[in-house]
mmCIF file of N, CA and C in Angstrom:
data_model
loop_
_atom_site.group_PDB
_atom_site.id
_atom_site.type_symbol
_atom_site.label_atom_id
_atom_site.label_comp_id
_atom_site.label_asym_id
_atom_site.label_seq_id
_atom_site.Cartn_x
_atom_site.Cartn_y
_atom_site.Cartn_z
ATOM 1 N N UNK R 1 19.238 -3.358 19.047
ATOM 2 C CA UNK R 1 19.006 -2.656 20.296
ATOM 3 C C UNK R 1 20.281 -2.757 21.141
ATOM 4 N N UNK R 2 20.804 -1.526 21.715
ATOM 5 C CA UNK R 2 21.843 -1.913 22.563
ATOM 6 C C UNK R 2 21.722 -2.152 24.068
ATOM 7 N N UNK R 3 22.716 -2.493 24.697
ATOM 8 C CA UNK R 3 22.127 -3.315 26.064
ATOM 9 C C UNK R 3 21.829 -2.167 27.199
ATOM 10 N N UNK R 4 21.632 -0.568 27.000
ATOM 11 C CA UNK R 4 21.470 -0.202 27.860
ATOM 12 C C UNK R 4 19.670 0.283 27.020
ATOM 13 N N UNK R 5 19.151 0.152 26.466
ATOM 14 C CA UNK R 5 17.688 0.318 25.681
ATOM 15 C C UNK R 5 17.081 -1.039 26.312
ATOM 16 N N UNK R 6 17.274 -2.727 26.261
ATOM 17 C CA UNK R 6 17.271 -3.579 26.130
ATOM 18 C C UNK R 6 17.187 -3.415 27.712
ATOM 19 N N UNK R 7 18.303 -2.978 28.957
ATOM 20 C CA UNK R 7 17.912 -3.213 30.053
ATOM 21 C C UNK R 7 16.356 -2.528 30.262
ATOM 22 N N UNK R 8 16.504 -1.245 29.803
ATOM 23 C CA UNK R 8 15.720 -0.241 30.412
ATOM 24 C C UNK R 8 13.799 -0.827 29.786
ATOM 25 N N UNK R 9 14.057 -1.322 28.643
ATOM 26 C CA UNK R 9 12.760 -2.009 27.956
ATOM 27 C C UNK R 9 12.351 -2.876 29.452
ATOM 28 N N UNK R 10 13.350 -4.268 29.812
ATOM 29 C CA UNK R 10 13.113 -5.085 30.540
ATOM 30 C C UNK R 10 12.763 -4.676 31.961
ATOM 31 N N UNK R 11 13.345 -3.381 32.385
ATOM 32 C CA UNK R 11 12.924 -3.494 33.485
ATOM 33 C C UNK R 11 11.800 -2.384 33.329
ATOM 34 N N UNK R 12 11.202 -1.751 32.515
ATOM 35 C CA UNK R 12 10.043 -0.960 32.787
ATOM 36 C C UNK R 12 9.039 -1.876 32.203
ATOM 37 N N UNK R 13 9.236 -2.966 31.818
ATOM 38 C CA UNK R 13 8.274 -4.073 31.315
ATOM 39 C C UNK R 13 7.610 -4.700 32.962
ATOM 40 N N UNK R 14 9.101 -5.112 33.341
ATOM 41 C CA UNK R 14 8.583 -5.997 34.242
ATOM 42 C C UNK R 14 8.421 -5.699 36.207
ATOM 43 N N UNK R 15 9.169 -4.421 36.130
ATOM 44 C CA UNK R 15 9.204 -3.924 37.694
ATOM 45 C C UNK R 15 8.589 -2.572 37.801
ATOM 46 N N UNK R 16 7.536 -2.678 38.873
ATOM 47 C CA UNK R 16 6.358 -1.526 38.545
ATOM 48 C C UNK R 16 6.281 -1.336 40.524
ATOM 49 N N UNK R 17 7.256 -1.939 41.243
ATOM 50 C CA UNK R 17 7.227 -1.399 42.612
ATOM 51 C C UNK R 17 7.723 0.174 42.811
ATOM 52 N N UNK R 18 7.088 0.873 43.142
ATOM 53 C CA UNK R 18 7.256 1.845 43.703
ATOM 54 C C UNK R 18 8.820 2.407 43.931
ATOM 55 N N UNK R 19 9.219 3.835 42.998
ATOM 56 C CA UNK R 19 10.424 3.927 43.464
ATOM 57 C C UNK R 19 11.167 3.383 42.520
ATOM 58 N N UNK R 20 10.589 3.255 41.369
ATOM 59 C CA UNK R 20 11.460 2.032 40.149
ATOM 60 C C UNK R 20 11.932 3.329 39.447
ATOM 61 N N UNK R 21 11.125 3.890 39.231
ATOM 62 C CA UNK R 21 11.188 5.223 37.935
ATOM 63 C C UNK R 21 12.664 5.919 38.769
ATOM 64 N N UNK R 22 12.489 6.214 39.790
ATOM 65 C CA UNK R 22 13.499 6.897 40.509
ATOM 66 C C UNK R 22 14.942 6.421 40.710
ATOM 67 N N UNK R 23 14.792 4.719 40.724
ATOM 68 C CA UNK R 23 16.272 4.220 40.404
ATOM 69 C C UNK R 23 16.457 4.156 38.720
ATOM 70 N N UNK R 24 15.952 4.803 38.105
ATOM 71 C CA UNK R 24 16.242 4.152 36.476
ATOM 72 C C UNK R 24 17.149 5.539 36.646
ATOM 73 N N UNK R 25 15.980 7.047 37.314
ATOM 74 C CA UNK R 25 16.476 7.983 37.144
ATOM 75 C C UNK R 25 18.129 8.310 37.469
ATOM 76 N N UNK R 26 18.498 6.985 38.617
ATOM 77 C CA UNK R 26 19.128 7.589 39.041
ATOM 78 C C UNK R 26 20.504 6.814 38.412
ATOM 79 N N UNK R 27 20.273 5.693 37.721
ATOM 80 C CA UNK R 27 21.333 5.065 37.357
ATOM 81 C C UNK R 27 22.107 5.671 36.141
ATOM 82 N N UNK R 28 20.982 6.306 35.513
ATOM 83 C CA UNK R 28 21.791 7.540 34.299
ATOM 84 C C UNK R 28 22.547 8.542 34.805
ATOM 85 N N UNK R 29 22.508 8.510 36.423
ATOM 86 C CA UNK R 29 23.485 9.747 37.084
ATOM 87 C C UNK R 29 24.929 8.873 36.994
ATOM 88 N N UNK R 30 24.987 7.746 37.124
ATOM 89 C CA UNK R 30 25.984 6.892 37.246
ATOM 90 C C UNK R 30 27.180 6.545 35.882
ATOM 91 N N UNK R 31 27.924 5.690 36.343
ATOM 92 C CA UNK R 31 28.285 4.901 34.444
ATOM 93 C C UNK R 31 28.082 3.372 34.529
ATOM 94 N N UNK R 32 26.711 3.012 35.203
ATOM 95 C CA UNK R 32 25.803 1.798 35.315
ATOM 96 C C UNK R 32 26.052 1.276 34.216
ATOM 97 N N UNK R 33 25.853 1.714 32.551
ATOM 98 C CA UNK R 33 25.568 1.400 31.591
ATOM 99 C C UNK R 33 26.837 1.300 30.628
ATOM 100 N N UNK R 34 27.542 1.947 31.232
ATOM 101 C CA UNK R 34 29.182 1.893 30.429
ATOM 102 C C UNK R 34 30.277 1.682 30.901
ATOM 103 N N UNK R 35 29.985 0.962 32.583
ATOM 104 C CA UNK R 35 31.328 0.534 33.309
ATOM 105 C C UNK R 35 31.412 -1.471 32.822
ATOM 106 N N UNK R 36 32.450 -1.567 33.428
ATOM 107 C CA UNK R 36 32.696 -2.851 33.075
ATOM 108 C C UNK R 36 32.254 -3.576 34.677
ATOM 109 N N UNK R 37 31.752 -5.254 33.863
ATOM 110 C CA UNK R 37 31.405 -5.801 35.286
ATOM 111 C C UNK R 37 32.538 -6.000 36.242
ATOM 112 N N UNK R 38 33.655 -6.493 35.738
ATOM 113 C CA UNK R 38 35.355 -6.403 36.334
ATOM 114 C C UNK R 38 36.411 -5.790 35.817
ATOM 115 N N UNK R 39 37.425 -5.799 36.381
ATOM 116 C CA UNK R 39 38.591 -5.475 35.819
ATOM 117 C C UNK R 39 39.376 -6.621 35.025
ATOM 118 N N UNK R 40 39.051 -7.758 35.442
ATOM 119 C CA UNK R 40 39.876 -8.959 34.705
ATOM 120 C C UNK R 40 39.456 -10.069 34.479
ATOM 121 N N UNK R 41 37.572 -10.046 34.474
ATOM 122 C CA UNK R 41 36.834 -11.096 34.085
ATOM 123 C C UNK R 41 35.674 -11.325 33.508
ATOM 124 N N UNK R 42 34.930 -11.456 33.993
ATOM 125 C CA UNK R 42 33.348 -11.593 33.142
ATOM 126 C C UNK R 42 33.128 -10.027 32.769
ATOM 127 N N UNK R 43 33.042 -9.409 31.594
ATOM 128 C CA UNK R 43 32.630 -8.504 31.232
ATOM 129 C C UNK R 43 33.832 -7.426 32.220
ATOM 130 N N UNK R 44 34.785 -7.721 31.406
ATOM 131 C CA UNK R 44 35.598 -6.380 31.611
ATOM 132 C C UNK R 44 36.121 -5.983 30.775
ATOM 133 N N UNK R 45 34.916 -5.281 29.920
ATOM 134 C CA UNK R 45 34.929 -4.187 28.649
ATOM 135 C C UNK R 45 33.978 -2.999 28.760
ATOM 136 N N UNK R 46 34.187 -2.498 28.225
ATOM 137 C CA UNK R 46 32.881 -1.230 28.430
ATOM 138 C C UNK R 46 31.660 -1.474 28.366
ATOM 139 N N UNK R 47 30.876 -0.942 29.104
ATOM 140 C CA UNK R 47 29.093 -1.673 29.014
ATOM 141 C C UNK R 47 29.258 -3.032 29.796
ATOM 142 N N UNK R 48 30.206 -3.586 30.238
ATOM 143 C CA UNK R 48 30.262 -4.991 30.784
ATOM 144 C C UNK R 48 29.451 -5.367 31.901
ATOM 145 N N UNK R 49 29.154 -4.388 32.718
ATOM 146 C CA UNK R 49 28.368 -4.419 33.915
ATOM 147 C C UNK R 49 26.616 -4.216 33.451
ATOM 148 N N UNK R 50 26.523 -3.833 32.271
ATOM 149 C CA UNK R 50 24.911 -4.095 31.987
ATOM 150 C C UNK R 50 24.473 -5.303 31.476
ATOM 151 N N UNK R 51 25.902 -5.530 30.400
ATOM 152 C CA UNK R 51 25.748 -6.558 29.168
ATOM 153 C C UNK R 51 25.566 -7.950 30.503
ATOM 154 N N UNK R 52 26.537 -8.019 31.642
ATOM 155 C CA UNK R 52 26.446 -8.856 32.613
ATOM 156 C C UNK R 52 25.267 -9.222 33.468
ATOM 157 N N UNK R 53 24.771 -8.234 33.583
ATOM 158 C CA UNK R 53 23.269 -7.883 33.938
ATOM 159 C C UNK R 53 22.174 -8.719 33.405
ATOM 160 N N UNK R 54 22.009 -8.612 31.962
ATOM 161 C CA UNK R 54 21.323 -8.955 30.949
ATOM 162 C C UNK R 54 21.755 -10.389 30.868
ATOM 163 N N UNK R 55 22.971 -10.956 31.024
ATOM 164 C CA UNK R 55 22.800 -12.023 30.953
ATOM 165 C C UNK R 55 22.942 -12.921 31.821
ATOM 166 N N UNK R 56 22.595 -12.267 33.157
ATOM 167 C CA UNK R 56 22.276 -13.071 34.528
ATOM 168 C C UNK R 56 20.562 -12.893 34.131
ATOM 169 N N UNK R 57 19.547 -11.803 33.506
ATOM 170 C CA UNK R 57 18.386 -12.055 33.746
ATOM 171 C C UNK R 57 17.720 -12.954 33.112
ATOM 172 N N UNK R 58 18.722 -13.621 31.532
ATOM 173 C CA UNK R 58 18.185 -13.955 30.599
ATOM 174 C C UNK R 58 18.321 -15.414 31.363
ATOM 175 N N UNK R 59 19.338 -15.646 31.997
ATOM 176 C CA UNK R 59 19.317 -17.220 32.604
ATOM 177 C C UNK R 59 18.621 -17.327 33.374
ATOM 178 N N UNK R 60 18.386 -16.185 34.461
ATOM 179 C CA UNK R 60 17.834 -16.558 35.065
ATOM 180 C C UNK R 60 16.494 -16.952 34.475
ATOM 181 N N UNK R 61 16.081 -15.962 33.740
ATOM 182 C CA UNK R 61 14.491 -16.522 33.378
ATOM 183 C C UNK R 61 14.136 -17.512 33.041
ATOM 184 N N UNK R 62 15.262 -18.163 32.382
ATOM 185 C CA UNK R 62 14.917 -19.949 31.874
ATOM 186 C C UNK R 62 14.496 -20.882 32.627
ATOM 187 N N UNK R 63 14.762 -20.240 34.311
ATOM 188 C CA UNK R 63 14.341 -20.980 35.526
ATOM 189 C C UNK R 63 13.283 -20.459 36.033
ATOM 190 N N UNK R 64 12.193 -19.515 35.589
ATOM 191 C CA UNK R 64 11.220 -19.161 36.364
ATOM 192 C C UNK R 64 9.924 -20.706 35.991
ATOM 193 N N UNK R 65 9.541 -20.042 36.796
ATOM 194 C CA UNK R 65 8.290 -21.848 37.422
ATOM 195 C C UNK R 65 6.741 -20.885 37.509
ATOM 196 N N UNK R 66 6.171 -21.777 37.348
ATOM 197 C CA UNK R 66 4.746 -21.114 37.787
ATOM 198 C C UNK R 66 4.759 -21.027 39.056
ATOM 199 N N UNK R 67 3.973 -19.880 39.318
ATOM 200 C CA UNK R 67 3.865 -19.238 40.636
ATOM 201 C C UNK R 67 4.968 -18.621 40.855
ATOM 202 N N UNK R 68 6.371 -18.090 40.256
ATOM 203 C CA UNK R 68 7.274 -17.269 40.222
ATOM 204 C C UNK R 68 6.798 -15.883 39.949
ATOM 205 N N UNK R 69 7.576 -15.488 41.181
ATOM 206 C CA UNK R 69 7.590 -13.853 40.436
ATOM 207 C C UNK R 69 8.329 -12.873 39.220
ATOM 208 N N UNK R 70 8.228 -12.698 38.162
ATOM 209 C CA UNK R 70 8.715 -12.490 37.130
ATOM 210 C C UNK R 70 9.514 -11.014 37.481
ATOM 211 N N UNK R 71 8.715 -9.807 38.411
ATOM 212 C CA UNK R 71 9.037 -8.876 38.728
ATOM 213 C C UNK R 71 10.453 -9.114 39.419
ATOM 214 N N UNK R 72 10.841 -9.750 41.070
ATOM 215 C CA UNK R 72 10.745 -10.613 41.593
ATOM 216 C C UNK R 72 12.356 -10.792 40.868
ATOM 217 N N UNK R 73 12.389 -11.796 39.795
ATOM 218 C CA UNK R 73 13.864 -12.322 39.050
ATOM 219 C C UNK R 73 13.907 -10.833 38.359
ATOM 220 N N UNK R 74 13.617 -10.114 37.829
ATOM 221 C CA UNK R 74 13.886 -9.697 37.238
ATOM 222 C C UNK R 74 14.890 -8.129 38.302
ATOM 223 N N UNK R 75 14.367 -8.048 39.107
ATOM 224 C CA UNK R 75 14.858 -7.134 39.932
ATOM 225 C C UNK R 75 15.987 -7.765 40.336
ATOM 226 N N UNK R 76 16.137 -9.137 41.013
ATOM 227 C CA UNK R 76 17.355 -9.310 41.596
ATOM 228 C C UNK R 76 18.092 -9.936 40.437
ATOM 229 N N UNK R 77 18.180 -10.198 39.117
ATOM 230 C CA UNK R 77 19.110 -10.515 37.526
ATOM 231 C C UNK R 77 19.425 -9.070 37.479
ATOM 232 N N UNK R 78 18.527 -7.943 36.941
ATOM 233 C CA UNK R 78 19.023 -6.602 36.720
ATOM 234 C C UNK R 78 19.796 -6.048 37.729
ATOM 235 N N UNK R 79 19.830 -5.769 38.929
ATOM 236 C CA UNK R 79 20.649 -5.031 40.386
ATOM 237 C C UNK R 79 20.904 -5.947 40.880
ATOM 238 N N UNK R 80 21.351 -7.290 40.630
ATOM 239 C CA UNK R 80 22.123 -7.754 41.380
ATOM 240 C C UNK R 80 23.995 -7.021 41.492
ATOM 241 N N UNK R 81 24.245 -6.294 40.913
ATOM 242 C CA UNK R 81 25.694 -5.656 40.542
ATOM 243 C C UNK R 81 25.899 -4.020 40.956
ATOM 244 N N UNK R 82 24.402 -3.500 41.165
ATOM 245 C CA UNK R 82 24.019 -2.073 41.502
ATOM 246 C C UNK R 82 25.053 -1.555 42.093
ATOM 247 N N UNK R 83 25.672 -2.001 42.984
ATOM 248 C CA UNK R 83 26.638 -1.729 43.895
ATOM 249 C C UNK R 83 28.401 -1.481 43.198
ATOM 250 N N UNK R 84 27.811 -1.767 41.667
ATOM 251 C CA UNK R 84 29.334 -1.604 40.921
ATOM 252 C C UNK R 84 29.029 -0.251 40.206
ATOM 253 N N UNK R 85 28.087 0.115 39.863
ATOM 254 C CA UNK R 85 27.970 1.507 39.805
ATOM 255 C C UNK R 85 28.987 2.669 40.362
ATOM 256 N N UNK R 86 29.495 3.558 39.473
ATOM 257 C CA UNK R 86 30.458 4.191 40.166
ATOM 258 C C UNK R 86 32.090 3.991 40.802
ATOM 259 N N UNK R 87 31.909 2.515 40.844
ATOM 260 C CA UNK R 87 33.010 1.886 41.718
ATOM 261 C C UNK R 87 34.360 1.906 40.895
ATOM 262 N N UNK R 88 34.159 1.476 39.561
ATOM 263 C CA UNK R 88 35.988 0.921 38.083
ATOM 264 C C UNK R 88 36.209 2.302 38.321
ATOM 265 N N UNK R 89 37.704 2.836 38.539
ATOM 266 C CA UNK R 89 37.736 3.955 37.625
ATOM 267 C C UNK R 89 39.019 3.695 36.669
ATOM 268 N N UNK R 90 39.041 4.463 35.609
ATOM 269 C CA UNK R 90 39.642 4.322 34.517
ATOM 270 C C UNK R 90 41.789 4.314 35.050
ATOM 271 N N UNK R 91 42.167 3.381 34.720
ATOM 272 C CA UNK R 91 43.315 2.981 35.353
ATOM 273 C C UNK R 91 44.560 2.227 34.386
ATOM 274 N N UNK R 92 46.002 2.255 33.799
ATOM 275 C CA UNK R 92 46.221 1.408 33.467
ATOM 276 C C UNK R 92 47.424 0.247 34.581
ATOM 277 N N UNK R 93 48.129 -0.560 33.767
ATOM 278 C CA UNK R 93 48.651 -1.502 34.376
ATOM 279 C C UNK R 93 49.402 -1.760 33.427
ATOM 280 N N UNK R 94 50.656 -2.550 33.580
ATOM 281 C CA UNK R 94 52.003 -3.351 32.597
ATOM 282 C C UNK R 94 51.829 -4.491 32.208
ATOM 283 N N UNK R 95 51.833 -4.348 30.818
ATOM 284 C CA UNK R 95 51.542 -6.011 30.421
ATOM 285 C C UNK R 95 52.513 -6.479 29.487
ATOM 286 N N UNK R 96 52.479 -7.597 28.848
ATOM 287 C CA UNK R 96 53.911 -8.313 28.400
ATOM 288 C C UNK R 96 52.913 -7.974 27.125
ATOM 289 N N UNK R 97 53.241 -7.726 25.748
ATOM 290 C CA UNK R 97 52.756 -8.240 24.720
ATOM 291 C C UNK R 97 53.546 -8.910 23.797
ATOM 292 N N UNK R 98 53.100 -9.846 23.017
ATOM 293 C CA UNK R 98 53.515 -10.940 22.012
ATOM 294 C C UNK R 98 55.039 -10.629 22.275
ATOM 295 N N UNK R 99 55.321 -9.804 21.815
ATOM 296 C CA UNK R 99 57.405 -9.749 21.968
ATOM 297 C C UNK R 99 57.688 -9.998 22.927
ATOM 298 N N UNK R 100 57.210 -9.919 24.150
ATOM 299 C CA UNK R 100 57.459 -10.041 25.360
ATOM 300 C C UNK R 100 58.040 -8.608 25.819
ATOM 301 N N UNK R 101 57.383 -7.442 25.284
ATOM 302 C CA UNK R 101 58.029 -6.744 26.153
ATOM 303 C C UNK R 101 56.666 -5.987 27.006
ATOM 304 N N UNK R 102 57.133 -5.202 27.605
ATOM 305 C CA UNK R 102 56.073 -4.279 28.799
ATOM 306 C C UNK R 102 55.645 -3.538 27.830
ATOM 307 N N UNK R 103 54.427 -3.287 28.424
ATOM 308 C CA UNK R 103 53.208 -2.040 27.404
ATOM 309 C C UNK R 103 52.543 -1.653 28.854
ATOM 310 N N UNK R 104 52.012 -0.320 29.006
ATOM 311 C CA UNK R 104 50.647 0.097 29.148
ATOM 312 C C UNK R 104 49.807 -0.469 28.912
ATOM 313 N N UNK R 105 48.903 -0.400 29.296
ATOM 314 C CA UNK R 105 47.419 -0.947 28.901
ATOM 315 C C UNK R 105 46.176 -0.736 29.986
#
């Protein structure tokens, strides 16, 4: 399963507030699912910002307790990053490689 099937399983499993269907709708308007979470760190590869996603919900869940809301973690693990939606755009920069000389990239 890839991690944008895998989000979309998890959160129509577990978030049923009102208005959910309409952000799923709307995150396929986006590149939610194929931007990176950074430019130079945790998940800065393609898909990095879901794959990052997924594995803020999966920790988090290891900490849910009885009487937790499952909906609840699962909303703020999945959109905690919502706000990176839209934001990378495709860019390069100069880098040294092995010879030491400058590249693109």
């Amino acid at each position: 399963m890839d991690y944008r099937a895998e989000f979309l399983e998890i959160f129509q499993q577990k978030v049923s507030r009102p208005g959910s269907e309409k952000l799923l709708a709307w995150l396929d308007t986006t590149d939610f699912f194929r931007a990176p979470a950074s430019t130079r760190f945790h998940g800065a590869c393609e898909s990095g910002l879901v794959m990052h996603s997924l594995n803020v919900y999966h920790a988090l869940m290891e900490q849910l307790e009885e009487g937790d809301s499952p909906e609840s973690f699962a909303i703020c693990a999945l959109l905690h990053d919502l706000c990176k939606a839209n934001y990378y755009k495709p860019g390069f920069r100069n880098e040294k490689n092995e010879a030491g000389q400058w590249e693109r990239v």
